[in-house]
Amino acid sequence: MPPLNTPRKPGTSARAGTVLGVDSGGSGLRAALAPAGAPGEAVAVSGSQPVRTSARGIDAGHFLELLLPLVRELRERVAPEGEPPVAVAVGAAGMATLGDDLRATLPGALAAQGMTGPLALAADAVTAYTGALGVRPGAVVAVGTGMIALGTDLRDWRRADGWGHLLGDSGGGAWLGRAGLEAAYRAFDGRAGGSQALLAAAEERFGPLPGLPAQLYPRPDRAAVLASFAPDVARCAGEGDPTAAALLTGAASHVVDAVEAVLPGREGEVACTGGLLRLGTPLTEPVGKELARRLPGARVVPAAGDPLHGAVVLASALASGAQALPVDGRLLWCATSASGPGGVGI
């Protein structure tokens, strides 16, 4: 399949019909159908089961097993007599490193359902980007349990962090929660740099601290458990605890480090997304101050939507021929048409 990495040529008409956007993450699969050219009119459905991973990465068979019923439901609700979607965009956590099975299987499987138009398979960071900014230059930082920044000048992608809670994700929820717990343990031990306020908050949430390591270390969801303490750090900062406030300032500095690394020319639009922003002013205020100090050429704009919205925006751009984001085969893989055997009836 030939790559699709150029905008629509003058005189090329946009496709009519609907486009399909898909967002696959740890909490399950979401899909949305929208009129081509009108992402804001999307209708969405959700499934609660996440897609399995196997030795080949994200399991394409399981992905299709979960996706096709959602597509059937959407088509019954939105376009019961209409043609299949004219373009499809899938955003998935782990696509860059675990997406080989999807890239090999999905084109033929979707074509067998009549979805023979352009197809994009993207990392969830890319659909977070398009959800926030659309198909234009800039930078987006997603701050949730983890933290990743992505920027582009429409020639190349620039990525910073997103390396997981053991190796990076600096400034994200797991980082902030772990730093808060370290300050709690320092206070527990009587070491310098501790916080009695964070110690009390940690014991209230987790119980006696000597028992926490045995609870935490064997768990596969360690990052989420650590991140669950981030709101306590923000609360303590808001109540005047200087150690907690310093941790929020440190988190903001890490977030801006990532933006600084990916923003083309150190100027342009920047959008911040992710659940950690719900901490409010204890985090957003130092992030805003640090951005203004270090990147005066940056223009902070509100994120237009979430990664599912971004998948619909990307599919709509494919349908119109206006897809101009860099196609690198990993973060974003695109094809002008789908073909091949396989699939399950929709």
mmCIF file of N, CA and C in Angstrom, residues 5 7 29 47 80 88 188 208 210 215 225 244-245 251 304 320 338 344-345:
data_model
loop_
_atom_site.group_PDB
_atom_site.id
_atom_site.type_symbol
_atom_site.label_atom_id
_atom_site.label_comp_id
_atom_site.label_asym_id
_atom_site.label_seq_id
_atom_site.Cartn_x
_atom_site.Cartn_y
_atom_site.Cartn_z
ATOM 1 N N ASN A 5 1.219 10.650 2.904
ATOM 2 C CA ASN A 5 1.838 11.635 3.785
ATOM 3 C C ASN A 5 1.864 13.024 3.173
ATOM 4 N N PRO A 7 -0.621 16.463 1.680
ATOM 5 C CA PRO A 7 -1.958 17.032 1.646
ATOM 6 C C PRO A 7 -2.630 16.780 0.305
ATOM 7 N N LEU A 29 -11.731 -0.081 24.694
ATOM 8 C CA LEU A 29 -11.764 0.394 23.315
ATOM 9 C C LEU A 29 -12.928 1.363 23.161
ATOM 10 N N GLY A 47 -16.288 0.271 24.886
ATOM 11 C CA GLY A 47 -16.227 -1.060 25.461
ATOM 12 C C GLY A 47 -15.314 -1.015 26.669
ATOM 13 N N PRO A 80 -27.588 3.646 9.087
ATOM 14 C CA PRO A 80 -28.033 2.262 8.864
ATOM 15 C C PRO A 80 -28.123 1.871 7.407
ATOM 16 N N VAL A 88 -10.521 5.426 8.032
ATOM 17 C CA VAL A 88 -10.431 4.904 9.396
ATOM 18 C C VAL A 88 -9.106 5.352 9.995
ATOM 19 N N PHE A 188 8.844 9.991 58.211
ATOM 20 C CA PHE A 188 8.686 8.799 59.058
ATOM 21 C C PHE A 188 10.019 8.401 59.700
ATOM 22 N N PRO A 208 -0.308 2.070 57.648
ATOM 23 C CA PRO A 208 1.051 2.216 58.180
ATOM 24 C C PRO A 208 2.108 2.053 57.084
ATOM 25 N N PRO A 210 5.308 1.182 57.008
ATOM 26 C CA PRO A 210 6.173 0.003 56.884
ATOM 27 C C PRO A 210 5.562 -1.117 56.059
ATOM 28 N N GLN A 215 2.941 -4.198 49.797
ATOM 29 C CA GLN A 215 1.712 -4.076 49.027
ATOM 30 C C GLN A 215 1.989 -3.607 47.603
ATOM 31 N N VAL A 225 -1.047 3.047 41.255
ATOM 32 C CA VAL A 225 -1.088 3.194 42.711
ATOM 33 C C VAL A 225 -0.288 4.415 43.139
ATOM 34 N N ALA A 244 5.363 19.816 49.708
ATOM 35 C CA ALA A 244 4.431 19.442 48.644
ATOM 36 C C ALA A 244 4.414 20.498 47.544
ATOM 37 N N ALA A 245 4.443 21.775 47.927
ATOM 38 C CA ALA A 245 4.448 22.839 46.916
ATOM 39 C C ALA A 245 5.698 22.761 46.051
ATOM 40 N N ALA A 251 7.407 19.179 39.365
ATOM 41 C CA ALA A 251 6.648 18.517 38.299
ATOM 42 C C ALA A 251 6.440 19.455 37.126
ATOM 43 N N ALA A 304 -8.583 21.047 22.009
ATOM 44 C CA ALA A 304 -9.907 20.972 21.388
ATOM 45 C C ALA A 304 -10.659 19.715 21.790
ATOM 46 N N SER A 320 -10.350 13.698 3.341
ATOM 47 C CA SER A 320 -10.307 14.911 2.517
ATOM 48 C C SER A 320 -9.005 15.051 1.748
ATOM 49 N N ALA A 338 -7.042 0.220 1.842
ATOM 50 C CA ALA A 338 -6.888 -1.055 2.530
ATOM 51 C C ALA A 338 -7.183 -2.173 1.545
ATOM 52 N N VAL A 344 -14.283 -10.185 9.628
ATOM 53 C CA VAL A 344 -15.526 -10.738 10.166
ATOM 54 C C VAL A 344 -16.637 -9.818 9.758
ATOM 55 N N GLY A 345 -17.783 -10.355 9.417
ATOM 56 C CA GLY A 345 -18.874 -9.532 8.903
ATOM 57 C C GLY A 345 -19.352 -8.495 9.884
#
